[in-house]
Short mmCIF file of C-alpha atoms in Angstrom, two decimals:
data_model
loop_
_atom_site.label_atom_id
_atom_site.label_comp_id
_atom_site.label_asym_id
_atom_site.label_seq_id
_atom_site.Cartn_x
_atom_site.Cartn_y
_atom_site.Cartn_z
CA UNK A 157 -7.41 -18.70 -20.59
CA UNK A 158 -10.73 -19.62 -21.03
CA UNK A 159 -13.29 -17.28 -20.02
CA UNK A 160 -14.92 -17.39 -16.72
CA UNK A 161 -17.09 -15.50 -14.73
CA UNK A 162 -16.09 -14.82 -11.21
CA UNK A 163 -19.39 -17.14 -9.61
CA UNK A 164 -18.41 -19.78 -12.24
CA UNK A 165 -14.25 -20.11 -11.19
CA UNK A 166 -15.78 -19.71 -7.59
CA UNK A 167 -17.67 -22.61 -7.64
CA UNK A 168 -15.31 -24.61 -9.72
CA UNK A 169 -12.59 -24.11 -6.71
CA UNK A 170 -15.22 -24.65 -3.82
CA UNK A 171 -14.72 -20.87 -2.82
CA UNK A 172 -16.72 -17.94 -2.07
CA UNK A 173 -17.35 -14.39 -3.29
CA UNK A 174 -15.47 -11.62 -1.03
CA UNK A 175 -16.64 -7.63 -2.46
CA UNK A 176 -16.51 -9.40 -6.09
CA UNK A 177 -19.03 -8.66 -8.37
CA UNK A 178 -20.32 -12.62 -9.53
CA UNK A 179 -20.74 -11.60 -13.49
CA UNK A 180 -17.01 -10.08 -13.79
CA UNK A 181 -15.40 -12.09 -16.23
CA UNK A 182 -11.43 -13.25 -16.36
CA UNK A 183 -10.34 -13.01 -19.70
CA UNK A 184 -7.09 -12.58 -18.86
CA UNK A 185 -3.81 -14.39 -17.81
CA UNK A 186 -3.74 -16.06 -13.69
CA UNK A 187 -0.59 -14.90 -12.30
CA UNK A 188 1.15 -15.34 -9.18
CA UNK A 189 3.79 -12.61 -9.46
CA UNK A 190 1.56 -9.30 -9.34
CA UNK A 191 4.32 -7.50 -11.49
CA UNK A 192 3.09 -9.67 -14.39
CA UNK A 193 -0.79 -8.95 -14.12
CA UNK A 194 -2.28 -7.55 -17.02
CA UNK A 195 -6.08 -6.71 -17.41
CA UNK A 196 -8.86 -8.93 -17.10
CA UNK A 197 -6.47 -11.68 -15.25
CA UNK A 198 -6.42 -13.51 -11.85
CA UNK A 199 -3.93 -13.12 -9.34
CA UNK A 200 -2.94 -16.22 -6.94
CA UNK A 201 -1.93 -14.82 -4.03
CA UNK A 202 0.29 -17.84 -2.96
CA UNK A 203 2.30 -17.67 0.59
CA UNK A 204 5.95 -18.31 -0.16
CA UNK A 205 8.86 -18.81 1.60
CA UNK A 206 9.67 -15.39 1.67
CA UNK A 207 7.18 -13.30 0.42
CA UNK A 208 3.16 -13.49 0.93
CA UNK A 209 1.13 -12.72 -2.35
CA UNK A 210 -1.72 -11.60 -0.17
CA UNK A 211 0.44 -8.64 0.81
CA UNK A 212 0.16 -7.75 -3.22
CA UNK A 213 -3.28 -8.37 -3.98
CA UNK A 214 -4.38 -4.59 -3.88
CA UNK A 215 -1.77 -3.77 -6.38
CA UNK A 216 -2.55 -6.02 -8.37
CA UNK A 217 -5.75 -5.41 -8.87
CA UNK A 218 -4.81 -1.48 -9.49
CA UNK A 219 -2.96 -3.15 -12.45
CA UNK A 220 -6.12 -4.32 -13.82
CA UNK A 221 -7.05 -8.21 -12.61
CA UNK A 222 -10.24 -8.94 -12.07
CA UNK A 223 -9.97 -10.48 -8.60
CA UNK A 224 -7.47 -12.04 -6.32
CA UNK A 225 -7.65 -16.11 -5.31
CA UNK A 226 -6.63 -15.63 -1.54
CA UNK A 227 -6.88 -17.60 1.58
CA UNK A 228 -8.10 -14.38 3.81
CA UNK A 229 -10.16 -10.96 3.09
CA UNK A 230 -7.30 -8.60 1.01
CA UNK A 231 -9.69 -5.74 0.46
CA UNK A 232 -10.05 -6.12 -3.50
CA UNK A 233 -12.48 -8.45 -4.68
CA UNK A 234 -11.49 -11.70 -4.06
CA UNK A 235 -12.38 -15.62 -4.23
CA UNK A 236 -11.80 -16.80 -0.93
CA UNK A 237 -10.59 -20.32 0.02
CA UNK A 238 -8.90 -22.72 2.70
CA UNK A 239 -5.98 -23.69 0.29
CA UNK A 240 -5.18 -21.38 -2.88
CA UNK A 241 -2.62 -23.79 -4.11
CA UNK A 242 -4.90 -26.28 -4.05
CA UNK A 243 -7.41 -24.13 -5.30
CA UNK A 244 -5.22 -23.89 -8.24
CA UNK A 245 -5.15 -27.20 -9.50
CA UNK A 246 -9.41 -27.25 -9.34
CA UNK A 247 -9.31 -24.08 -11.28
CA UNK A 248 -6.65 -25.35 -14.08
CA UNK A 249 -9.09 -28.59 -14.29
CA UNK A 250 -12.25 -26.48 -14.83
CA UNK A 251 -10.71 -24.79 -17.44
CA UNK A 252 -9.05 -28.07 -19.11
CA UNK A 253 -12.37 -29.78 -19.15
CA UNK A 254 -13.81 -26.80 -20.87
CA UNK A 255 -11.18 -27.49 -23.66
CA UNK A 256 -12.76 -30.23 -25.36
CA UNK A 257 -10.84 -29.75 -28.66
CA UNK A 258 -7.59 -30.16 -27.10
CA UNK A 259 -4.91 -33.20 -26.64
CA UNK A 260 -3.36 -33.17 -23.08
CA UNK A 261 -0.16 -34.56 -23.76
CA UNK A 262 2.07 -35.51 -20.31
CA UNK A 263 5.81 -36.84 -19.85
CA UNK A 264 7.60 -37.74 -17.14
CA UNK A 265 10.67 -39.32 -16.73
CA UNK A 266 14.11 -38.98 -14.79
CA UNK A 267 16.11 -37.37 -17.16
CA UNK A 268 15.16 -35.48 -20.31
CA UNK A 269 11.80 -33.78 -19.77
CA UNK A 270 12.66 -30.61 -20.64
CA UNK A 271 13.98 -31.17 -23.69
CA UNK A 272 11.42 -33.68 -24.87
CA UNK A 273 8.62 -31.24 -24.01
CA UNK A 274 10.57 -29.12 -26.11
CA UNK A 275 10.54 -31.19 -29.14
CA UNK A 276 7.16 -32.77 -28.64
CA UNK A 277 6.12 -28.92 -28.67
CA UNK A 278 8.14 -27.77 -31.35
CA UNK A 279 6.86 -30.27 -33.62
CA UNK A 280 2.95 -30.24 -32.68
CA UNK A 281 3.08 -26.78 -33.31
CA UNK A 282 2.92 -27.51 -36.91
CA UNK A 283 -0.89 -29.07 -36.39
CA UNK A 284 -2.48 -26.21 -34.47
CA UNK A 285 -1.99 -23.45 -31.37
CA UNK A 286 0.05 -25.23 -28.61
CA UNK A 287 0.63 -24.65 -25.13
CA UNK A 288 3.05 -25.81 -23.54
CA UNK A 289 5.85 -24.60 -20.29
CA UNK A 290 8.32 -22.51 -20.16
CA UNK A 291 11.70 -24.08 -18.76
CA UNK A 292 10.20 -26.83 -16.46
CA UNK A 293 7.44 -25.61 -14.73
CA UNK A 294 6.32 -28.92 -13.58
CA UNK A 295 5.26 -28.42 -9.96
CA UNK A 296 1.87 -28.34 -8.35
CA UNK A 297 1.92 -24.19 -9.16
CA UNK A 298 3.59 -24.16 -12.38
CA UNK A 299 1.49 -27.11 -13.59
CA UNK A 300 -1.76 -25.53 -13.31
CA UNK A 301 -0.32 -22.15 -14.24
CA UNK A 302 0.31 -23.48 -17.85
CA UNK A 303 -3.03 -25.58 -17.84
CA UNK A 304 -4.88 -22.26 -17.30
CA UNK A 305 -3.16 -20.65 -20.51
CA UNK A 306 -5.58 -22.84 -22.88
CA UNK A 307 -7.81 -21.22 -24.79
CA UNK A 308 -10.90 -22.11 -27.37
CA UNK A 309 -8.61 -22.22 -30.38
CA UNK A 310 -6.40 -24.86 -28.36
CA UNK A 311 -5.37 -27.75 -30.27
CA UNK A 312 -2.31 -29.58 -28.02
CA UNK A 313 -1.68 -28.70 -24.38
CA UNK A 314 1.89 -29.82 -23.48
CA UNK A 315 2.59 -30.83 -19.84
CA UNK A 316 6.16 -32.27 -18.20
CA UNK A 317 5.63 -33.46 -14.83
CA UNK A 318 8.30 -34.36 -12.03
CA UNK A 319 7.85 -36.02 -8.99
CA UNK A 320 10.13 -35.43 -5.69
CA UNK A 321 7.47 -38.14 -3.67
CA UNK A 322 5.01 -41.07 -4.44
CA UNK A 323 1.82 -39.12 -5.51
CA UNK A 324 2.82 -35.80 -6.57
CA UNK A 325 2.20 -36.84 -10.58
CA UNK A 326 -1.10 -38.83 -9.47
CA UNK A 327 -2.04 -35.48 -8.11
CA UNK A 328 -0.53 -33.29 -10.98
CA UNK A 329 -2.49 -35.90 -13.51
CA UNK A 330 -5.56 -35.29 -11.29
CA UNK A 331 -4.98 -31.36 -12.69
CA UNK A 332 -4.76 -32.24 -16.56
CA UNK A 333 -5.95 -35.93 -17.27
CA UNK A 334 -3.87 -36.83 -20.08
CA UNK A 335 -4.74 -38.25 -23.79
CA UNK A 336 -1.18 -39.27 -24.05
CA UNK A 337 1.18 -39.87 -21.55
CA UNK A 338 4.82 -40.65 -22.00
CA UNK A 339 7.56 -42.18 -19.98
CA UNK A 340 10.79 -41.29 -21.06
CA UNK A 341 13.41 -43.42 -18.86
CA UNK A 342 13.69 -44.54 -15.05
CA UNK A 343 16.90 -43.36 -13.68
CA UNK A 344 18.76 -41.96 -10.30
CA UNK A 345 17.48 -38.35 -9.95
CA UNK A 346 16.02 -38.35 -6.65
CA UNK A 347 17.12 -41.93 -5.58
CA UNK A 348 17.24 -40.14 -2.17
CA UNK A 349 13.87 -39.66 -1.87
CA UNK A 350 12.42 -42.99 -3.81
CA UNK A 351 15.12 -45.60 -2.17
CA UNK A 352 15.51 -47.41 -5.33
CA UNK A 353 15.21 -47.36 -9.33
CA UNK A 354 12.02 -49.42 -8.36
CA UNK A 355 10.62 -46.76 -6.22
CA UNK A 356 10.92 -43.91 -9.10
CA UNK A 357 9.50 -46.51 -11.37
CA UNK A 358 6.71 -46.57 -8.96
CA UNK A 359 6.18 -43.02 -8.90
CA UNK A 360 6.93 -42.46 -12.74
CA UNK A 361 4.03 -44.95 -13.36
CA UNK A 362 1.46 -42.86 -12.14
CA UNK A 363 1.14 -40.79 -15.08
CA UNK A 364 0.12 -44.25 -17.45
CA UNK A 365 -2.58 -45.52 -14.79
CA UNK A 366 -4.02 -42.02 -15.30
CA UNK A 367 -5.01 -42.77 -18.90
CA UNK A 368 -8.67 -44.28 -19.38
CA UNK A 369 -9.26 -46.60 -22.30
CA UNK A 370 -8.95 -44.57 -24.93
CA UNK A 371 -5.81 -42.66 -23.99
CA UNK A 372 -2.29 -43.62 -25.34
CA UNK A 373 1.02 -44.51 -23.53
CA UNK A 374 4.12 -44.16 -25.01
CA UNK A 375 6.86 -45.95 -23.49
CA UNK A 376 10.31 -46.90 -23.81
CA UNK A 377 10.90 -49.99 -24.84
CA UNK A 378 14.61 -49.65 -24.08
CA UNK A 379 14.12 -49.01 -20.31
CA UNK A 380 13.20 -52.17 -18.73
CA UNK A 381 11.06 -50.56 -15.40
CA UNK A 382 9.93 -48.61 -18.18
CA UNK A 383 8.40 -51.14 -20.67
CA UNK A 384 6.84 -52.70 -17.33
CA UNK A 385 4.77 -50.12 -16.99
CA UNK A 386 2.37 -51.79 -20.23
CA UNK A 387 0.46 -53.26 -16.80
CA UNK A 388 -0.38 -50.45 -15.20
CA UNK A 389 -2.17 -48.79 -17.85
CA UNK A 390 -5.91 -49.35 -19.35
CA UNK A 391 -4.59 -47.12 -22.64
CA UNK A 392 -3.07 -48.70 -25.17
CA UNK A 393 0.56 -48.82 -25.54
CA UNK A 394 3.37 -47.46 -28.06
CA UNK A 395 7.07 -48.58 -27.69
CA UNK A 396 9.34 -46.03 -28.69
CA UNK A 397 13.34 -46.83 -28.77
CA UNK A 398 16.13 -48.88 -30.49
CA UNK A 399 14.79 -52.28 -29.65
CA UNK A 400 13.67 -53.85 -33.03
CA UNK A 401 10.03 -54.11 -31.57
CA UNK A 402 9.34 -51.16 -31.08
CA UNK A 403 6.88 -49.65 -32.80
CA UNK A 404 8.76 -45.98 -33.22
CA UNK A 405 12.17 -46.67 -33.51
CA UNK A 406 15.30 -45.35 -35.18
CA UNK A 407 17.76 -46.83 -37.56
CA UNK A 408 21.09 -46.13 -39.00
CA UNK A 409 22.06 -43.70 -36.03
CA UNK A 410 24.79 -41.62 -36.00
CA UNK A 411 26.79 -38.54 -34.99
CA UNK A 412 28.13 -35.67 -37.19
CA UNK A 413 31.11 -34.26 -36.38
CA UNK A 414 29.94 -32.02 -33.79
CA UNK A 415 27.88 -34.49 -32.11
CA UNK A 416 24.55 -34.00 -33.39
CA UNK A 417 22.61 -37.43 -34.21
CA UNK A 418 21.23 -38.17 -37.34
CA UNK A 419 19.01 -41.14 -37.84
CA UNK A 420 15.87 -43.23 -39.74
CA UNK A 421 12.69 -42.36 -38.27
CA UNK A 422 10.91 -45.66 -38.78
CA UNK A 423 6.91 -45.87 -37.90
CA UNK A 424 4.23 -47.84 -38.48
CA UNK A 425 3.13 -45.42 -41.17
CA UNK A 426 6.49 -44.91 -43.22
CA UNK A 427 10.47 -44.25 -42.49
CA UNK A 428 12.14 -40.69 -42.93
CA UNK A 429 15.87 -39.36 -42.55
CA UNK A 430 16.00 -37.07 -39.25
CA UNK A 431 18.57 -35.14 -39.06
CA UNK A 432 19.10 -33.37 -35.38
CA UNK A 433 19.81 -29.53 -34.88
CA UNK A 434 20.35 -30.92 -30.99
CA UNK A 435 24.01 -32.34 -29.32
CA UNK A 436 24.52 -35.73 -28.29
CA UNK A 437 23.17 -39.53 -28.65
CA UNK A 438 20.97 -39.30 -25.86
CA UNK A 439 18.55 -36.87 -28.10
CA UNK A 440 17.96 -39.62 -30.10
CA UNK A 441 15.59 -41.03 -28.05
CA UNK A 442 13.93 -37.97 -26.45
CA UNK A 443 13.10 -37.49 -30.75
CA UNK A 444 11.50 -41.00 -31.06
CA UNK A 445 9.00 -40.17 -27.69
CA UNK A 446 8.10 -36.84 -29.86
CA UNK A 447 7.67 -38.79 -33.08
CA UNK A 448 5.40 -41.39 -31.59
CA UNK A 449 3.45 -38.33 -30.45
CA UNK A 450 3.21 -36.67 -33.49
CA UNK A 451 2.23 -39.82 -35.22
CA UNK A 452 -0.38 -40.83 -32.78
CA UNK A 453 -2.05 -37.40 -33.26
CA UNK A 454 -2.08 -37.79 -37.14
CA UNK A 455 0.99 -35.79 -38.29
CA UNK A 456 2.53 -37.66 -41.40
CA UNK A 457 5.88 -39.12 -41.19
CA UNK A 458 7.71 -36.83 -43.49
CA UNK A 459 6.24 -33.95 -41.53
CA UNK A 460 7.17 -35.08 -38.65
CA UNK A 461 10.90 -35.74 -39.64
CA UNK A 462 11.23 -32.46 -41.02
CA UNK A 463 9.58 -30.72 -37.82
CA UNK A 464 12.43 -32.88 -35.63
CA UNK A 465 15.20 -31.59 -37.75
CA UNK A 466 14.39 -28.33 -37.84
CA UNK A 467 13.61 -27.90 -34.01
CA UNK A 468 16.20 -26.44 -31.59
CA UNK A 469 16.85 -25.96 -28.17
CA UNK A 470 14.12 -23.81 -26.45
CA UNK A 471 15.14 -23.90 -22.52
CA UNK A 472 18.31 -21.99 -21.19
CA UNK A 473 21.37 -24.31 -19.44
CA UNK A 474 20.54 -27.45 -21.86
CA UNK A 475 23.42 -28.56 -23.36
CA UNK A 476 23.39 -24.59 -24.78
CA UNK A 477 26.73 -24.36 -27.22
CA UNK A 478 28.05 -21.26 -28.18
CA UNK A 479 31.25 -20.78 -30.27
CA UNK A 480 33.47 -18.31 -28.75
CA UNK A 481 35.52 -16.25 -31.33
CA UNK A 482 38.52 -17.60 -31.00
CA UNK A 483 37.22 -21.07 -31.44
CA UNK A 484 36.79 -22.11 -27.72
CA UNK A 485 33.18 -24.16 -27.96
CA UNK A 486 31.08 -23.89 -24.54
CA UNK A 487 28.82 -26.42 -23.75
CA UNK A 488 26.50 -24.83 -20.29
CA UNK A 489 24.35 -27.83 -19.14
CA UNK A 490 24.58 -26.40 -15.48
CA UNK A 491 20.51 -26.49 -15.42
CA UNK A 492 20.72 -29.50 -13.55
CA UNK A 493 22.38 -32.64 -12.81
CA UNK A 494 21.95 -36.45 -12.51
CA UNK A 495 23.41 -39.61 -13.00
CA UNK A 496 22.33 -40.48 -15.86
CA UNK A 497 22.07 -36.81 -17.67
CA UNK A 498 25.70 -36.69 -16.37
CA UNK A 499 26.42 -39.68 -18.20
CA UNK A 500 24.90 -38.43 -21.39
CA UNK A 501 26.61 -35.18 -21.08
CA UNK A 502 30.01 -36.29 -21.24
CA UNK A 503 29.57 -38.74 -23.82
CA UNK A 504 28.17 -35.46 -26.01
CA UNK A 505 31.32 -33.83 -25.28
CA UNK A 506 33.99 -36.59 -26.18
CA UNK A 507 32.13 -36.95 -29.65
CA UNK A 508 32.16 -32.98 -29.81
CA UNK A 509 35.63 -33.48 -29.59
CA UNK A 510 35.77 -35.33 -33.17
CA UNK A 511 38.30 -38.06 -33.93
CA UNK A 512 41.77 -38.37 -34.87
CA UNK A 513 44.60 -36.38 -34.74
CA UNK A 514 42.53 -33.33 -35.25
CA UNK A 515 40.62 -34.44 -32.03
CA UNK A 516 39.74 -31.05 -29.78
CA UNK A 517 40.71 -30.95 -26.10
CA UNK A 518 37.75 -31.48 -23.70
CA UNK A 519 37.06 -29.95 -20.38
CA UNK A 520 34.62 -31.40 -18.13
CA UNK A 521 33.94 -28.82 -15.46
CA UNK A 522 31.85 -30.83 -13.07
CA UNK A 523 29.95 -30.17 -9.82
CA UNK A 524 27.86 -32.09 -7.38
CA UNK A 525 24.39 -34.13 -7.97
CA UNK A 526 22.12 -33.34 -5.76
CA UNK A 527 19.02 -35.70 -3.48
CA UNK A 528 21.20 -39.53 -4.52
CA UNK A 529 20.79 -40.30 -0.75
CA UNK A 530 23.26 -42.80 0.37
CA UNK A 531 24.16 -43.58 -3.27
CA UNK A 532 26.03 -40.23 -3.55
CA UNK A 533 29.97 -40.59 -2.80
CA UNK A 534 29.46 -44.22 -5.41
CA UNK A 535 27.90 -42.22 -7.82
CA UNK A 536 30.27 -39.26 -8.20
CA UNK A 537 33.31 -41.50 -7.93
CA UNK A 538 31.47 -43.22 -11.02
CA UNK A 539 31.14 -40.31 -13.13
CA UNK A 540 34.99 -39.43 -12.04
CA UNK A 541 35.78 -42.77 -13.29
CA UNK A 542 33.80 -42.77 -16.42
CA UNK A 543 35.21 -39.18 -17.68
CA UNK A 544 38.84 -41.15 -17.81
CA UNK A 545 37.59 -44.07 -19.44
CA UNK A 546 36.15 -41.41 -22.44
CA UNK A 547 39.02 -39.81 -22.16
CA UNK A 548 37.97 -36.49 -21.30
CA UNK A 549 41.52 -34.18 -21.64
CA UNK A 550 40.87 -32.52 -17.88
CA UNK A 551 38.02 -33.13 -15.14
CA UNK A 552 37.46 -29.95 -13.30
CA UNK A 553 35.82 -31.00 -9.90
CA UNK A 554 33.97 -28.45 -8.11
CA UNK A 555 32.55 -27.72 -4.71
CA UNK A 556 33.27 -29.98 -1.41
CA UNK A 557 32.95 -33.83 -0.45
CA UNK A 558 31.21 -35.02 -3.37
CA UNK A 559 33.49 -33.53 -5.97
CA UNK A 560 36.06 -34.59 -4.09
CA UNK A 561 35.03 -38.16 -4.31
CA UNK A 562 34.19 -37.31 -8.17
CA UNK A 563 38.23 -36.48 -8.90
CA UNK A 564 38.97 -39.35 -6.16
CA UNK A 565 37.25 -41.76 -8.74
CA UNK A 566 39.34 -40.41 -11.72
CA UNK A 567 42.69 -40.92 -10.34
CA UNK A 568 41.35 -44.22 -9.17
CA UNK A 569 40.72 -45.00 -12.85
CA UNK A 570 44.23 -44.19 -13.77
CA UNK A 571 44.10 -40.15 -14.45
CA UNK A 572 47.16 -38.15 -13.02
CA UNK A 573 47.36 -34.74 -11.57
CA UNK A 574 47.14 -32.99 -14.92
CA UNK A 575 44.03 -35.04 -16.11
CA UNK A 576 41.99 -34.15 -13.15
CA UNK A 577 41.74 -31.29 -10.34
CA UNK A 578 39.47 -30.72 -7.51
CA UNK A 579 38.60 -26.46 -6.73
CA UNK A 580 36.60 -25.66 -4.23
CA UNK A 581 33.89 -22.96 -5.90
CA UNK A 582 33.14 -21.57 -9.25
CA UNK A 583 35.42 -18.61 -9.02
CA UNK A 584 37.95 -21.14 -8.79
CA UNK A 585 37.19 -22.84 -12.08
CA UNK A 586 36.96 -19.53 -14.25
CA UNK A 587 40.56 -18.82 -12.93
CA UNK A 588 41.87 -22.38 -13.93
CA UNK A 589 40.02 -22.27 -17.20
CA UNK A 590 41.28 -18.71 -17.86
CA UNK A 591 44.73 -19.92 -17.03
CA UNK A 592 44.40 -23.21 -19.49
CA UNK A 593 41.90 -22.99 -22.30
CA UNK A 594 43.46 -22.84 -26.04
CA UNK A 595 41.58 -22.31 -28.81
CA UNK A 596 39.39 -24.84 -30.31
CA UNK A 597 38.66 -26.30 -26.63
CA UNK A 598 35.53 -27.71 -25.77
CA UNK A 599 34.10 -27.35 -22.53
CA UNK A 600 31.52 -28.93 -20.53
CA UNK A 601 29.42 -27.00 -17.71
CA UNK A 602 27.09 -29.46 -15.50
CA UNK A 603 26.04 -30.08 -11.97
CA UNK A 604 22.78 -29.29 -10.06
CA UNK A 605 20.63 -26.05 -10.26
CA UNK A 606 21.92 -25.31 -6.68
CA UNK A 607 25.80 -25.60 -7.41
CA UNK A 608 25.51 -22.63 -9.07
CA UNK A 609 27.73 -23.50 -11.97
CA UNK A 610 26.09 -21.33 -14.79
CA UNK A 611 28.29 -18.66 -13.56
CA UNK A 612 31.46 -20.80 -14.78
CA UNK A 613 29.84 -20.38 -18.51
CA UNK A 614 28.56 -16.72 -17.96
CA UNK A 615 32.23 -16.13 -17.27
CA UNK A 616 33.74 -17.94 -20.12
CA UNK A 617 30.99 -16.20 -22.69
CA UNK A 618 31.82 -12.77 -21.45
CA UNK A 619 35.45 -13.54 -22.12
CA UNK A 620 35.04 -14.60 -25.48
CA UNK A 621 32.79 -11.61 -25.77
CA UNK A 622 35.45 -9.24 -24.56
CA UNK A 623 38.20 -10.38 -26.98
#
């Protein structure tokens, strides 16, 4: 991070000394996991569910940090304060206001973060030192944590941010105002919480009234609670999508044979052939919220095609393909699960699948979606009934009532016994799959984090591994 001495972070998070000599200077990381201190960083001694960082701080500060951010007296030198998470996010904001050479770049959006933040990385790269999360550290810990990893020679800080109520990205924006802030979609991921597609859209929108007048929102112009978000900003606006107005759009899409898009990049400032390393349709427009990045930030056109075609897939459980040995193709999305990601996960499989009489068998091995409040039976019954209509070869339900209802809804669409079947756990899957899979199958691995389902791919690796 940037440097600070211990009386400057002190009085940037409204703290006080505690045995802490005021000229000591953190040059190093800010942790919150003492096993990962290294010398000349700050540990967070956070209180967790189960463990209480204060309980580490003298350890950690026999591994070499400079002091300990604590809510009570520890013994080491330490910044003391009422809240330390809170004290975080002041900390991360000192040090991001310090960084007057770099572009905070933010997205939100219901589906597709990751993987945008991913390419929007990937490509800035190419212009300069940028920092950006790990996986999708997008909370009001893991937020800061990657603010505070800027340094001088900063050129792009990359931020995804997620929201589980009304104010948690007005807060997170409070952290790291953005430059550029990006909306991706409005969909159904936490419809429990919000009520409505309005109510995300609500909370979404916080992250484009953070933008002063000289800051940049890129929005998609195919989402319609999206594009209404041009009134809530004072920045000016950049339409990324399909539509023919927008002003970073693609042309000419279309799918190789193992599902990866290929499209014409066309900006403002030229057109270029894009050819995606990534599976599935959806990616397309994740790539056109990077471009409009890129090109807002002065990368040329070519560039920035080339950059897009050449990135790959950086976070774990993303539509991650591996080809087994004896041709068996598995697709582990089991990171997480919505609607809408749902959706655009089986869609990537059927055209994985190819065409024709050469056309692969597909298993969709399926589990629940997690926080769709009263929308939950309809919604898994719809992606039961959508996975017949694509003509997925089997749906493998799995877990309790809501997979249920998911394999109720494809038999309700017209599948039969042997197009769909409901187990009750992942062990119960890898024993059906074992029992079924030929080679040159494709199969599909998605639900929610908590489901659990990564194990289903694990499994299916290690047997491809074994053979």
């Amino acid at each position: 991070m940037i440097a600070l001495t211990l009386a400057e972070a002190a009085a940037a998070v409204g703290g006080t000394l505690d045995g802490a000599d005021p000229q000591a200077v953190v040059t190093g990381t800010v942790v919150v996991d003492s096993r990962q201190v290294q010398p000349g960083g700050l540990f967070v001694a956070v209180v967790g569910e189960q463990v209480d960082g204060h309980d580490y701080a003298a350890k950690a500060v026999g591994a070499g940090a400079v002091a300990v951010l604590a809510s009570r007296p520890v013994g080491v030198p330490a910044i003391l304060v009422d809240d330390v998470v809170a004290a975080l996010g002041r900390l991360a904001r000192a040090v991001v206001e310090r960084a007057t050479g770099t572009a905070v770049v933010a997205l939100t959006g219901s589906s597709g973060k990751t993987s945008t933040k991913d390419l929007i990385a990937q490509v800035l790269q190419r212009r300069g030192e940028t920092v950006y999360p790990p996986g999708n550290l997008n909370n009001e810990i893991g937020h800061p944590m990657t603010a505070l990893r800027v340094e001088p020679a900063t050129r792009h800080l990359v931020l995804e941010m997620g929201a589980r109520h009304k104010g948690d990205i007005e807060y997170l924006t409070g952290i790291t105002p953005p430059s550029i802030a990006i909306v991706l979609n409005v969909g159904t991921a936490h419809l429990g919480e919000f009520g409505s597609k309005e109510g995300i859209a609500e909370a979404k929108g916080e992250i484009v009234e953070a933008l002063g007048a000289d800051g940049v929102a890129v929005l998609n112009a195919d989402d319609p609670l999206v594009r209404a978000m041009e009134t809530r900003t004072k920045g000016r606006v950049v339409l990324f999508g399909e539509s023919r107005d927008a002003h970073v759009r693609a042309a000419d899409v279309r799918l190789d044979d193992t599902g990866r898009p290929s499209f014409t990049l066309i900006t403002p400032a030229g057109s270029a052939p894009v050819n995606l390393r990534l599976y599935g349709e959806h990616h397309v427009s994740n790539a056109l919220a990077a471009a409009a990045v890129a090109v807002e930030l002065g990368m040329p056109v070519d560039d920035t095609a080339e950059a897009l075609s050449e990135a790959g897939a950086l976070s774990r459980w993303r539509m991650e393909v591996v080809d087994r040995a004896d041709g068996v193709t598995v697709v582990n999305d089991a990171y997480n699960a919505n609607p809408d990601s749902m959706r655009a996960a089986l869609r990537a499989l059927v055209s994985m699948a190819g065409r024709g009489p050469e056309r692969r068998r597909t298993f969709a091995v399926l589990g629940e979606m997690r926080e769709l409040g009263g929308d939950s039976l309809d919604e898994h019954d719809a992606i039961g009934r959508l996975a017949v209509r694509l003509d997925v070869t089997k749906l493998v339900a799995v877990g309790g009532r809501e997979a249920a209802c998911m394999e109720l809804g494809a038999r309700n669409e017209g599948s039969w016994g042997e197009e769909s079947v409901l187990v009750s756990d992942a062990d119960a899957a890898i024993e059906l799959l074992r029992s079924q899979l030929q080679p040159g199958d494709v199969v599909l691995v998605k639900a929610s984090r908590s489901a659990g389902l990564e194990k289903v791919a694990e499994a299916l690796l290690a047997d491809g591994a074994a053979q």
